[in-house]
Amino acid sequence: MSDSVNPPRIGGWLLLPLAWLIMTMLTSALVLALYLRPLFDSELRTTLFSHADVLLTQWLISLLTAAAVWLYSLWVCWIFCQRSRRLPRHYIIWLLITVLLALKTFAFTPVADGRAIQTLLLALLSAAVFVPYFKRSQRVKQTFIQP
């Protein structure tokens, strides 16, 4: 069969963005589990629901953000494996979302500055490498052609 009927398999350098996507998806699942923990621990649940609405609102926004990132990462992984032509655009959007979340973590989350900078630099580095790759690579253009 011709190459136009059977696009190249996902391999080579495309395994790196797929690995980054899977790693981020697993990290998002862990973060989601951490945000769900107060629902199953009575002491944490009491603390969360006994304080002002501000704490509950912040927790709910964080929970919904973590769930949205996890679901979007799962969907991007699905279309990656399907070799959908929509993938390059959505992968770039996904990378930009990870950069925005890393910026939010750096600016607003009470974590050690070293850890926040490390998260931000990893997100920026991955976006700096993978965005041009997905925009210009012939391998990407030939692999992701399914409707």
Short mmCIF file of N, CA, C and O in Angstrom, two decimals:
data_model
loop_
_atom_site.label_atom_id
_atom_site.label_comp_id
_atom_site.label_asym_id
_atom_site.label_seq_id
_atom_site.Cartn_x
_atom_site.Cartn_y
_atom_site.Cartn_z
N MET A 1 0.84 -1.18 0.00
CA MET A 1 0.00 0.00 0.00
C MET A 1 0.88 1.24 0.00
O MET A 1 2.02 1.22 0.44
N SER A 2 0.31 2.34 -0.44
CA SER A 2 1.10 3.57 -0.53
C SER A 2 1.20 4.25 0.82
O SER A 2 0.43 3.97 1.74
N ASP A 3 2.13 5.20 0.91
CA ASP A 3 2.32 5.92 2.17
C ASP A 3 1.15 6.83 2.50
O ASP A 3 0.91 7.16 3.65
N SER A 4 0.39 7.26 1.47
CA SER A 4 -0.74 8.15 1.76
C SER A 4 -1.88 7.42 2.45
O SER A 4 -2.65 8.01 3.17
N VAL A 5 -1.97 6.08 2.23
CA VAL A 5 -3.01 5.30 2.89
C VAL A 5 -2.58 4.92 4.30
O VAL A 5 -3.35 4.99 5.24
N ASN A 6 -1.32 4.54 4.46
CA ASN A 6 -0.78 4.17 5.76
C ASN A 6 0.24 5.21 6.21
O ASN A 6 1.39 5.15 5.81
N PRO A 7 -0.17 6.16 7.03
CA PRO A 7 0.78 7.16 7.49
C PRO A 7 1.85 6.51 8.37
O PRO A 7 1.65 5.42 8.91
N PRO A 8 3.01 7.16 8.49
CA PRO A 8 4.06 6.59 9.33
C PRO A 8 3.55 6.36 10.76
O PRO A 8 2.71 7.09 11.27
N ARG A 9 4.09 5.33 11.36
CA ARG A 9 3.73 5.04 12.76
C ARG A 9 4.32 6.10 13.67
O ARG A 9 5.25 6.79 13.30
N ILE A 10 3.78 6.17 14.86
CA ILE A 10 4.33 7.09 15.85
C ILE A 10 5.62 6.46 16.36
O ILE A 10 5.62 5.39 16.94
N GLY A 11 6.70 7.12 16.10
CA GLY A 11 8.00 6.61 16.48
C GLY A 11 9.03 7.72 16.38
O GLY A 11 8.70 8.88 16.14
N GLY A 12 10.26 7.37 16.57
CA GLY A 12 11.33 8.36 16.48
C GLY A 12 11.17 9.46 17.51
O GLY A 12 10.85 9.22 18.67
N TRP A 13 11.38 10.69 17.03
CA TRP A 13 11.30 11.85 17.93
C TRP A 13 9.89 12.13 18.42
O TRP A 13 9.70 12.86 19.39
N LEU A 14 8.87 11.57 17.77
CA LEU A 14 7.50 11.77 18.24
C LEU A 14 7.23 11.07 19.56
O LEU A 14 6.27 11.39 20.25
N LEU A 15 8.08 10.13 19.92
CA LEU A 15 7.91 9.46 21.22
C LEU A 15 8.20 10.41 22.38
O LEU A 15 7.64 10.24 23.47
N LEU A 16 9.06 11.40 22.17
CA LEU A 16 9.37 12.37 23.23
C LEU A 16 8.14 13.21 23.61
O LEU A 16 7.81 13.30 24.80
N PRO A 17 7.45 13.85 22.63
CA PRO A 17 6.24 14.59 23.03
C PRO A 17 5.16 13.70 23.62
O PRO A 17 4.43 14.12 24.52
N LEU A 18 5.07 12.45 23.12
CA LEU A 18 4.09 11.52 23.69
C LEU A 18 4.45 11.18 25.14
O LEU A 18 3.57 11.16 26.01
N ALA A 19 5.72 10.96 25.40
CA ALA A 19 6.16 10.67 26.77
C ALA A 19 5.89 11.87 27.69
O ALA A 19 5.46 11.70 28.83
N TRP A 20 6.16 13.08 27.19
CA TRP A 20 5.91 14.29 27.99
C TRP A 20 4.42 14.43 28.29
O TRP A 20 4.04 14.77 29.40
N LEU A 21 3.60 14.13 27.30
CA LEU A 21 2.15 14.19 27.48
C LEU A 21 1.68 13.17 28.51
O LEU A 21 0.91 13.49 29.42
N ILE A 22 2.16 11.95 28.42
CA ILE A 22 1.77 10.91 29.36
C ILE A 22 2.25 11.24 30.77
O ILE A 22 1.52 11.06 31.74
N MET A 23 3.48 11.75 30.89
CA MET A 23 4.00 12.12 32.20
C MET A 23 3.15 13.23 32.83
O MET A 23 2.81 13.17 34.02
N THR A 24 2.79 14.21 32.03
CA THR A 24 1.96 15.30 32.55
C THR A 24 0.56 14.81 32.90
O THR A 24 -0.03 15.25 33.89
N MET A 25 0.05 13.89 32.11
CA MET A 25 -1.26 13.32 32.40
C MET A 25 -1.25 12.56 33.73
O MET A 25 -2.17 12.68 34.54
N LEU A 26 -0.20 11.80 33.97
CA LEU A 26 -0.08 11.08 35.24
C LEU A 26 0.09 12.05 36.42
O LEU A 26 -0.49 11.85 37.49
N THR A 27 0.87 13.10 36.22
CA THR A 27 1.04 14.11 37.26
C THR A 27 -0.29 14.79 37.56
O THR A 27 -0.62 15.03 38.73
N SER A 28 -1.06 15.09 36.51
CA SER A 28 -2.37 15.70 36.72
C SER A 28 -3.31 14.77 37.48
O SER A 28 -4.11 15.23 38.30
N ALA A 29 -3.21 13.49 37.22
CA ALA A 29 -4.04 12.53 37.95
C ALA A 29 -3.68 12.51 39.44
O ALA A 29 -4.56 12.44 40.30
N LEU A 30 -2.38 12.61 39.73
CA LEU A 30 -1.95 12.66 41.14
C LEU A 30 -2.43 13.94 41.82
O LEU A 30 -2.88 13.92 42.97
N VAL A 31 -2.33 15.06 41.11
CA VAL A 31 -2.81 16.33 41.67
C VAL A 31 -4.31 16.26 41.91
O VAL A 31 -4.81 16.72 42.95
N LEU A 32 -5.02 15.68 40.98
CA LEU A 32 -6.47 15.53 41.14
C LEU A 32 -6.78 14.67 42.36
O LEU A 32 -7.69 14.99 43.15
N ALA A 33 -6.03 13.60 42.56
CA ALA A 33 -6.22 12.75 43.74
C ALA A 33 -5.94 13.51 45.03
O ALA A 33 -6.65 13.33 46.02
N LEU A 34 -4.92 14.37 45.00
CA LEU A 34 -4.64 15.18 46.19
C LEU A 34 -5.77 16.14 46.51
O LEU A 34 -6.10 16.37 47.68
N TYR A 35 -6.37 16.72 45.47
CA TYR A 35 -7.48 17.64 45.71
C TYR A 35 -8.75 16.90 46.12
O TYR A 35 -9.61 17.48 46.79
N LEU A 36 -8.89 15.64 45.75
CA LEU A 36 -10.06 14.86 46.15
C LEU A 36 -9.91 14.28 47.56
O LEU A 36 -10.89 13.85 48.15
N ARG A 37 -8.71 14.29 48.07
CA ARG A 37 -8.44 13.69 49.39
C ARG A 37 -9.32 14.24 50.51
O ARG A 37 -9.80 13.47 51.35
N PRO A 38 -9.57 15.55 50.58
CA PRO A 38 -10.43 16.04 51.67
C PRO A 38 -11.84 15.46 51.66
O PRO A 38 -12.49 15.44 52.70
N LEU A 39 -12.30 14.97 50.54
CA LEU A 39 -13.64 14.38 50.51
C LEU A 39 -13.69 13.04 51.22
O LEU A 39 -14.76 12.60 51.66
N PHE A 40 -12.54 12.39 51.36
CA PHE A 40 -12.50 11.05 51.96
C PHE A 40 -11.86 11.03 53.35
O PHE A 40 -11.90 10.01 54.01
N ASP A 41 -11.26 12.13 53.77
CA ASP A 41 -10.63 12.22 55.08
C ASP A 41 -11.49 13.16 55.94
O ASP A 41 -11.61 14.35 55.64
N SER A 42 -12.06 12.64 57.00
CA SER A 42 -13.01 13.42 57.80
C SER A 42 -12.37 14.65 58.43
O SER A 42 -13.00 15.71 58.50
N GLU A 43 -11.13 14.54 58.87
CA GLU A 43 -10.46 15.69 59.49
C GLU A 43 -10.23 16.81 58.46
O GLU A 43 -10.49 17.98 58.74
N LEU A 44 -9.75 16.44 57.29
CA LEU A 44 -9.54 17.44 56.23
C LEU A 44 -10.87 18.02 55.75
O LEU A 44 -10.97 19.21 55.47
N ARG A 45 -11.89 17.18 55.67
CA ARG A 45 -13.21 17.64 55.23
C ARG A 45 -13.77 18.65 56.23
O ARG A 45 -14.31 19.68 55.84
N THR A 46 -13.62 18.37 57.51
CA THR A 46 -14.10 19.29 58.53
C THR A 46 -13.36 20.62 58.43
O THR A 46 -13.98 21.69 58.51
N THR A 47 -12.06 20.57 58.26
CA THR A 47 -11.26 21.80 58.13
C THR A 47 -11.68 22.58 56.90
O THR A 47 -11.84 23.81 56.95
N LEU A 48 -11.86 21.90 55.79
CA LEU A 48 -12.21 22.58 54.54
C LEU A 48 -13.57 23.23 54.61
O LEU A 48 -13.73 24.39 54.23
N PHE A 49 -14.57 22.54 55.13
CA PHE A 49 -15.92 23.06 55.12
C PHE A 49 -16.24 23.95 56.32
O PHE A 49 -17.27 24.62 56.32
N SER A 50 -15.38 24.00 57.33
CA SER A 50 -15.66 24.84 58.49
C SER A 50 -15.11 26.25 58.34
O SER A 50 -15.49 27.13 59.09
N HIS A 51 -14.22 26.47 57.40
CA HIS A 51 -13.65 27.80 57.19
C HIS A 51 -14.54 28.62 56.26
O HIS A 51 -15.54 28.16 55.74
N ALA A 52 -14.10 29.83 56.07
CA ALA A 52 -14.87 30.75 55.22
C ALA A 52 -15.00 30.20 53.80
O ALA A 52 -14.29 29.29 53.39
N ASP A 53 -15.92 30.77 53.09
CA ASP A 53 -16.18 30.33 51.72
C ASP A 53 -14.97 30.52 50.80
O ASP A 53 -14.89 29.87 49.77
N VAL A 54 -14.05 31.39 51.18
CA VAL A 54 -12.88 31.65 50.34
C VAL A 54 -12.04 30.38 50.17
O VAL A 54 -11.64 30.03 49.06
N LEU A 55 -11.79 29.67 51.25
CA LEU A 55 -11.00 28.45 51.19
C LEU A 55 -11.70 27.39 50.34
O LEU A 55 -11.08 26.73 49.51
N LEU A 56 -12.99 27.25 50.54
CA LEU A 56 -13.76 26.27 49.77
C LEU A 56 -13.78 26.64 48.28
O LEU A 56 -13.63 25.77 47.42
N THR A 57 -13.91 27.92 47.99
CA THR A 57 -13.91 28.38 46.60
C THR A 57 -12.55 28.13 45.94
O THR A 57 -12.49 27.64 44.80
N GLN A 58 -11.48 28.43 46.65
CA GLN A 58 -10.14 28.18 46.11
C GLN A 58 -9.92 26.69 45.87
O GLN A 58 -9.35 26.29 44.85
N TRP A 59 -10.36 25.87 46.80
CA TRP A 59 -10.22 24.42 46.65
C TRP A 59 -11.02 23.92 45.45
O TRP A 59 -10.53 23.12 44.66
N LEU A 60 -12.24 24.41 45.30
CA LEU A 60 -13.09 23.99 44.21
C LEU A 60 -12.51 24.42 42.85
O LEU A 60 -12.51 23.63 41.90
N ILE A 61 -11.99 25.63 42.77
CA ILE A 61 -11.37 26.10 41.53
C ILE A 61 -10.15 25.26 41.20
O ILE A 61 -9.95 24.85 40.05
N SER A 62 -9.34 24.94 42.20
CA SER A 62 -8.16 24.10 41.98
C SER A 62 -8.56 22.70 41.55
O SER A 62 -7.94 22.11 40.66
N LEU A 63 -9.59 22.15 42.17
CA LEU A 63 -10.08 20.82 41.81
C LEU A 63 -10.59 20.80 40.37
O LEU A 63 -10.24 19.90 39.59
N LEU A 64 -11.38 21.79 39.99
CA LEU A 64 -11.92 21.85 38.64
C LEU A 64 -10.81 22.08 37.60
O LEU A 64 -10.85 21.49 36.51
N THR A 65 -9.82 22.88 37.94
CA THR A 65 -8.69 23.11 37.04
C THR A 65 -7.90 21.82 36.84
O THR A 65 -7.55 21.47 35.71
N ALA A 66 -7.62 21.12 37.93
CA ALA A 66 -6.88 19.86 37.83
C ALA A 66 -7.66 18.83 37.02
O ALA A 66 -7.08 18.11 36.20
N ALA A 67 -8.97 18.78 37.22
CA ALA A 67 -9.80 17.83 36.46
C ALA A 67 -9.81 18.20 34.98
O ALA A 67 -9.71 17.32 34.11
N ALA A 68 -9.92 19.49 34.68
CA ALA A 68 -9.93 19.93 33.28
C ALA A 68 -8.60 19.63 32.59
O ALA A 68 -8.58 19.15 31.45
N VAL A 69 -7.50 19.88 33.28
CA VAL A 69 -6.18 19.59 32.70
C VAL A 69 -6.02 18.10 32.48
O VAL A 69 -5.52 17.66 31.43
N TRP A 70 -6.46 17.30 33.43
CA TRP A 70 -6.34 15.85 33.28
C TRP A 70 -7.20 15.35 32.11
O TRP A 70 -6.74 14.55 31.30
N LEU A 71 -8.43 15.82 32.02
CA LEU A 71 -9.31 15.39 30.94
C LEU A 71 -8.80 15.85 29.57
O LEU A 71 -8.82 15.08 28.60
N TYR A 72 -8.32 17.08 29.49
CA TYR A 72 -7.78 17.58 28.22
C TYR A 72 -6.52 16.81 27.84
O TYR A 72 -6.32 16.46 26.67
N SER A 73 -5.67 16.52 28.82
CA SER A 73 -4.47 15.73 28.55
C SER A 73 -4.84 14.33 28.07
O SER A 73 -4.21 13.81 27.14
N LEU A 74 -5.84 13.75 28.67
CA LEU A 74 -6.31 12.42 28.26
C LEU A 74 -6.82 12.46 26.82
O LEU A 74 -6.50 11.59 26.02
N TRP A 75 -7.59 13.49 26.49
CA TRP A 75 -8.13 13.62 25.14
C TRP A 75 -7.01 13.85 24.12
O TRP A 75 -7.02 13.27 23.03
N VAL A 76 -6.04 14.71 24.46
CA VAL A 76 -4.91 14.96 23.55
C VAL A 76 -4.11 13.68 23.35
O VAL A 76 -3.67 13.37 22.23
N CYS A 77 -3.94 12.89 24.39
CA CYS A 77 -3.26 11.61 24.27
C CYS A 77 -4.04 10.68 23.34
O CYS A 77 -3.45 9.97 22.51
N TRP A 78 -5.34 10.69 23.45
CA TRP A 78 -6.19 9.86 22.60
C TRP A 78 -6.03 10.25 21.13
O TRP A 78 -5.82 9.39 20.27
N ILE A 79 -6.12 11.54 20.82
CA ILE A 79 -5.99 11.94 19.41
C ILE A 79 -4.55 11.79 18.92
O ILE A 79 -4.33 11.64 17.72
N PHE A 80 -3.59 11.82 19.85
CA PHE A 80 -2.19 11.55 19.48
C PHE A 80 -2.08 10.11 18.97
O PHE A 80 -1.52 9.85 17.90
N CYS A 81 -2.63 9.18 19.71
CA CYS A 81 -2.56 7.77 19.33
C CYS A 81 -3.41 7.47 18.10
O CYS A 81 -3.12 6.53 17.36
N GLN A 82 -4.44 8.26 17.85
CA GLN A 82 -5.27 8.10 16.66
C GLN A 82 -4.63 8.75 15.42
O GLN A 82 -5.15 8.59 14.32
N ARG A 83 -3.55 9.48 15.63
CA ARG A 83 -2.84 10.21 14.56
C ARG A 83 -3.77 11.19 13.85
O ARG A 83 -3.76 11.33 12.63
N SER A 84 -4.57 11.87 14.66
CA SER A 84 -5.53 12.83 14.13
C SER A 84 -4.83 14.08 13.62
O SER A 84 -3.85 14.55 14.19
N ARG A 85 -5.38 14.65 12.54
CA ARG A 85 -4.79 15.87 12.00
C ARG A 85 -5.02 17.07 12.92
O ARG A 85 -4.40 18.10 12.76
N ARG A 86 -5.93 16.94 13.89
CA ARG A 86 -6.17 18.00 14.86
C ARG A 86 -5.08 18.07 15.93
O ARG A 86 -4.99 19.05 16.66
N LEU A 87 -4.27 17.03 16.01
CA LEU A 87 -3.31 16.95 17.12
C LEU A 87 -2.31 18.09 17.17
O LEU A 87 -2.13 18.65 18.26
N PRO A 88 -1.62 18.46 16.09
CA PRO A 88 -0.60 19.51 16.25
C PRO A 88 -1.14 20.79 16.89
O PRO A 88 -0.53 21.35 17.80
N ARG A 89 -2.32 21.24 16.47
CA ARG A 89 -2.90 22.45 17.05
C ARG A 89 -3.24 22.24 18.54
O ARG A 89 -2.92 23.08 19.39
N HIS A 90 -3.85 21.11 18.87
CA HIS A 90 -4.24 20.87 20.25
C HIS A 90 -3.03 20.59 21.15
O HIS A 90 -3.05 20.92 22.34
N TYR A 91 -1.99 19.98 20.60
CA TYR A 91 -0.79 19.75 21.40
C TYR A 91 -0.13 21.09 21.74
O TYR A 91 0.33 21.28 22.87
N ILE A 92 -0.11 22.01 20.79
CA ILE A 92 0.45 23.34 21.05
C ILE A 92 -0.39 24.07 22.09
O ILE A 92 0.15 24.70 23.01
N ILE A 93 -1.70 23.99 21.97
CA ILE A 93 -2.59 24.61 22.97
C ILE A 93 -2.33 23.98 24.34
O ILE A 93 -2.24 24.69 25.35
N TRP A 94 -2.20 22.66 24.36
CA TRP A 94 -1.93 21.96 25.62
C TRP A 94 -0.61 22.42 26.24
O TRP A 94 -0.53 22.64 27.45
N LEU A 95 0.42 22.59 25.42
CA LEU A 95 1.70 23.08 25.92
C LEU A 95 1.57 24.49 26.50
O LEU A 95 2.14 24.79 27.55
N LEU A 96 0.82 25.34 25.83
CA LEU A 96 0.63 26.71 26.33
C LEU A 96 -0.16 26.71 27.64
O LEU A 96 0.12 27.52 28.53
N ILE A 97 -1.10 25.81 27.77
CA ILE A 97 -1.84 25.69 29.04
C ILE A 97 -0.88 25.28 30.16
O ILE A 97 -0.96 25.81 31.27
N THR A 98 0.03 24.34 29.88
CA THR A 98 0.98 23.93 30.93
C THR A 98 1.90 25.08 31.31
O THR A 98 2.26 25.22 32.48
N VAL A 99 2.26 25.94 30.34
CA VAL A 99 3.08 27.11 30.66
C VAL A 99 2.29 28.08 31.53
O VAL A 99 2.81 28.60 32.53
N LEU A 100 1.03 28.32 31.18
CA LEU A 100 0.20 29.21 31.99
C LEU A 100 0.00 28.68 33.41
O LEU A 100 0.05 29.46 34.38
N LEU A 101 -0.20 27.39 33.54
CA LEU A 101 -0.35 26.82 34.88
C LEU A 101 0.95 26.90 35.68
O LEU A 101 0.92 27.12 36.90
N ALA A 102 2.09 26.74 35.00
CA ALA A 102 3.38 26.89 35.68
C ALA A 102 3.59 28.34 36.12
O ALA A 102 4.12 28.58 37.21
N LEU A 103 3.17 29.29 35.29
CA LEU A 103 3.25 30.71 35.68
C LEU A 103 2.36 30.99 36.88
O LEU A 103 2.74 31.72 37.80
N LYS A 104 1.14 30.42 36.87
CA LYS A 104 0.23 30.59 38.01
C LYS A 104 0.85 30.01 39.28
O LYS A 104 0.79 30.61 40.35
N THR A 105 1.47 28.86 39.15
CA THR A 105 2.12 28.23 40.30
C THR A 105 3.24 29.11 40.82
O THR A 105 3.38 29.31 42.03
N PHE A 106 4.03 29.64 39.91
CA PHE A 106 5.16 30.50 40.30
C PHE A 106 4.67 31.76 40.99
O PHE A 106 5.25 32.18 41.99
N ALA A 107 3.59 32.36 40.49
CA ALA A 107 3.15 33.64 41.01
C ALA A 107 2.24 33.54 42.24
O ALA A 107 2.33 34.39 43.13
N PHE A 108 1.39 32.53 42.30
CA PHE A 108 0.33 32.55 43.31
C PHE A 108 0.33 31.41 44.30
O PHE A 108 -0.43 31.44 45.26
N THR A 109 1.11 30.37 44.09
CA THR A 109 1.06 29.21 44.97
C THR A 109 2.17 29.28 46.01
O THR A 109 3.31 29.58 45.67
N PRO A 110 1.86 28.99 47.25
CA PRO A 110 2.88 29.06 48.30
C PRO A 110 3.78 27.81 48.31
O PRO A 110 3.69 26.98 49.20
N VAL A 111 4.60 27.68 47.28
CA VAL A 111 5.57 26.60 47.23
C VAL A 111 6.96 27.22 47.19
O VAL A 111 7.11 28.42 46.95
N ALA A 112 7.96 26.41 47.44
CA ALA A 112 9.34 26.90 47.42
C ALA A 112 9.67 27.48 46.05
O ALA A 112 9.27 26.94 45.02
N ASP A 113 10.39 28.60 46.04
CA ASP A 113 10.71 29.27 44.79
C ASP A 113 11.50 28.36 43.85
O ASP A 113 11.30 28.39 42.64
N GLY A 114 12.40 27.56 44.39
CA GLY A 114 13.19 26.65 43.57
C GLY A 114 12.31 25.66 42.83
O GLY A 114 12.52 25.39 41.63
N ARG A 115 11.32 25.11 43.50
CA ARG A 115 10.42 24.14 42.88
C ARG A 115 9.54 24.82 41.82
O ARG A 115 9.31 24.29 40.75
N ALA A 116 9.05 26.04 42.12
CA ALA A 116 8.22 26.76 41.16
C ALA A 116 9.01 27.14 39.92
O ALA A 116 8.52 27.03 38.79
N ILE A 117 10.25 27.57 40.11
CA ILE A 117 11.10 27.92 38.97
C ILE A 117 11.41 26.68 38.14
O ILE A 117 11.41 26.74 36.91
N GLN A 118 11.67 25.57 38.80
CA GLN A 118 11.94 24.32 38.08
C GLN A 118 10.73 23.93 37.23
O GLN A 118 10.88 23.56 36.06
N THR A 119 9.53 24.02 37.78
CA THR A 119 8.32 23.69 37.05
C THR A 119 8.13 24.64 35.87
O THR A 119 7.81 24.21 34.75
N LEU A 120 8.37 25.93 36.10
CA LEU A 120 8.22 26.91 35.04
C LEU A 120 9.25 26.69 33.93
O LEU A 120 8.90 26.74 32.74
N LEU A 121 10.49 26.43 34.30
CA LEU A 121 11.53 26.22 33.29
C LEU A 121 11.27 24.95 32.46
O LEU A 121 11.49 24.95 31.24
N LEU A 122 10.80 23.89 33.09
CA LEU A 122 10.46 22.67 32.34
C LEU A 122 9.32 22.91 31.36
O LEU A 122 9.37 22.45 30.21
N ALA A 123 8.30 23.65 31.79
CA ALA A 123 7.18 23.95 30.89
C ALA A 123 7.63 24.84 29.74
O ALA A 123 7.25 24.61 28.58
N LEU A 124 8.46 25.85 30.04
CA LEU A 124 8.96 26.73 28.98
C LEU A 124 9.87 25.98 28.02
O LEU A 124 9.80 26.18 26.80
N LEU A 125 10.72 25.12 28.55
CA LEU A 125 11.62 24.34 27.70
C LEU A 125 10.84 23.40 26.78
O LEU A 125 11.13 23.30 25.58
N SER A 126 9.87 22.71 27.33
CA SER A 126 9.08 21.80 26.50
C SER A 126 8.32 22.56 25.42
O SER A 126 8.25 22.11 24.27
N ALA A 127 7.77 23.72 25.76
CA ALA A 127 7.07 24.52 24.74
C ALA A 127 8.05 25.05 23.70
O ALA A 127 7.75 25.04 22.50
N ALA A 128 9.22 25.48 24.14
CA ALA A 128 10.22 26.01 23.20
C ALA A 128 10.73 24.94 22.24
O ALA A 128 11.09 25.25 21.10
N VAL A 129 10.75 23.70 22.65
CA VAL A 129 11.23 22.61 21.79
C VAL A 129 10.10 22.04 20.94
O VAL A 129 10.25 21.86 19.72
N PHE A 130 8.96 21.74 21.56
CA PHE A 130 7.92 21.01 20.86
C PHE A 130 7.04 21.87 19.95
O PHE A 130 6.53 21.37 18.95
N VAL A 131 6.83 23.14 20.27
CA VAL A 131 6.00 23.98 19.40
C VAL A 131 6.63 24.11 18.01
O VAL A 131 5.97 23.85 17.00
N PRO A 132 7.92 24.51 17.90
CA PRO A 132 8.50 24.56 16.55
C PRO A 132 8.53 23.19 15.87
O PRO A 132 8.34 23.09 14.65
N TYR A 133 8.76 22.14 16.64
CA TYR A 133 8.77 20.79 16.06
C TYR A 133 7.42 20.45 15.44
O TYR A 133 7.35 19.94 14.33
N PHE A 134 6.33 20.72 16.15
CA PHE A 134 5.01 20.40 15.64
C PHE A 134 4.59 21.32 14.51
O PHE A 134 3.78 20.96 13.68
N LYS A 135 5.14 22.53 14.46
CA LYS A 135 4.80 23.46 13.39
C LYS A 135 5.56 23.18 12.10
O LYS A 135 5.03 23.40 11.02
N ARG A 136 6.81 22.70 12.20
CA ARG A 136 7.66 22.62 11.01
C ARG A 136 8.05 21.22 10.57
O ARG A 136 8.48 21.04 9.44
N SER A 137 7.92 20.25 11.42
CA SER A 137 8.42 18.91 11.12
C SER A 137 7.61 18.21 10.02
O SER A 137 6.38 18.16 10.07
N GLN A 138 8.32 17.67 9.04
CA GLN A 138 7.67 16.90 7.99
C GLN A 138 7.11 15.60 8.56
O GLN A 138 6.08 15.11 8.11
N ARG A 139 7.80 15.03 9.55
CA ARG A 139 7.32 13.80 10.18
C ARG A 139 5.94 14.02 10.79
O ARG A 139 5.05 13.19 10.68
N VAL A 140 5.76 15.15 11.47
CA VAL A 140 4.46 15.47 12.07
C VAL A 140 3.41 15.63 10.98
O VAL A 140 2.30 15.10 11.08
N LYS A 141 3.76 16.35 9.92
CA LYS A 141 2.80 16.57 8.83
C LYS A 141 2.41 15.29 8.12
O LYS A 141 1.29 15.15 7.63
N GLN A 142 3.32 14.33 8.07
CA GLN A 142 3.02 13.07 7.40
C GLN A 142 2.35 12.05 8.33
O GLN A 142 1.66 11.15 7.86
N THR A 143 2.55 12.18 9.63
CA THR A 143 2.00 11.20 10.58
C THR A 143 0.57 11.53 10.99
O THR A 143 -0.28 10.65 11.03
N PHE A 144 0.29 12.78 11.26
CA PHE A 144 -1.02 13.15 11.80
C PHE A 144 -1.92 13.63 10.66
O PHE A 144 -2.10 14.83 10.44
N ILE A 145 -2.50 12.67 9.95
CA ILE A 145 -3.34 12.99 8.79
C ILE A 145 -4.73 12.37 8.88
O ILE A 145 -5.57 12.60 8.02
N GLN A 146 -5.01 11.60 9.91
CA GLN A 146 -6.33 10.97 10.04
C GLN A 146 -7.37 12.04 10.39
O GLN A 146 -7.08 12.99 11.08
N PRO A 147 -8.60 11.86 9.90
CA PRO A 147 -9.65 12.86 10.23
C PRO A 147 -10.03 12.84 11.69
O PRO A 147 -9.77 11.99 12.45
#
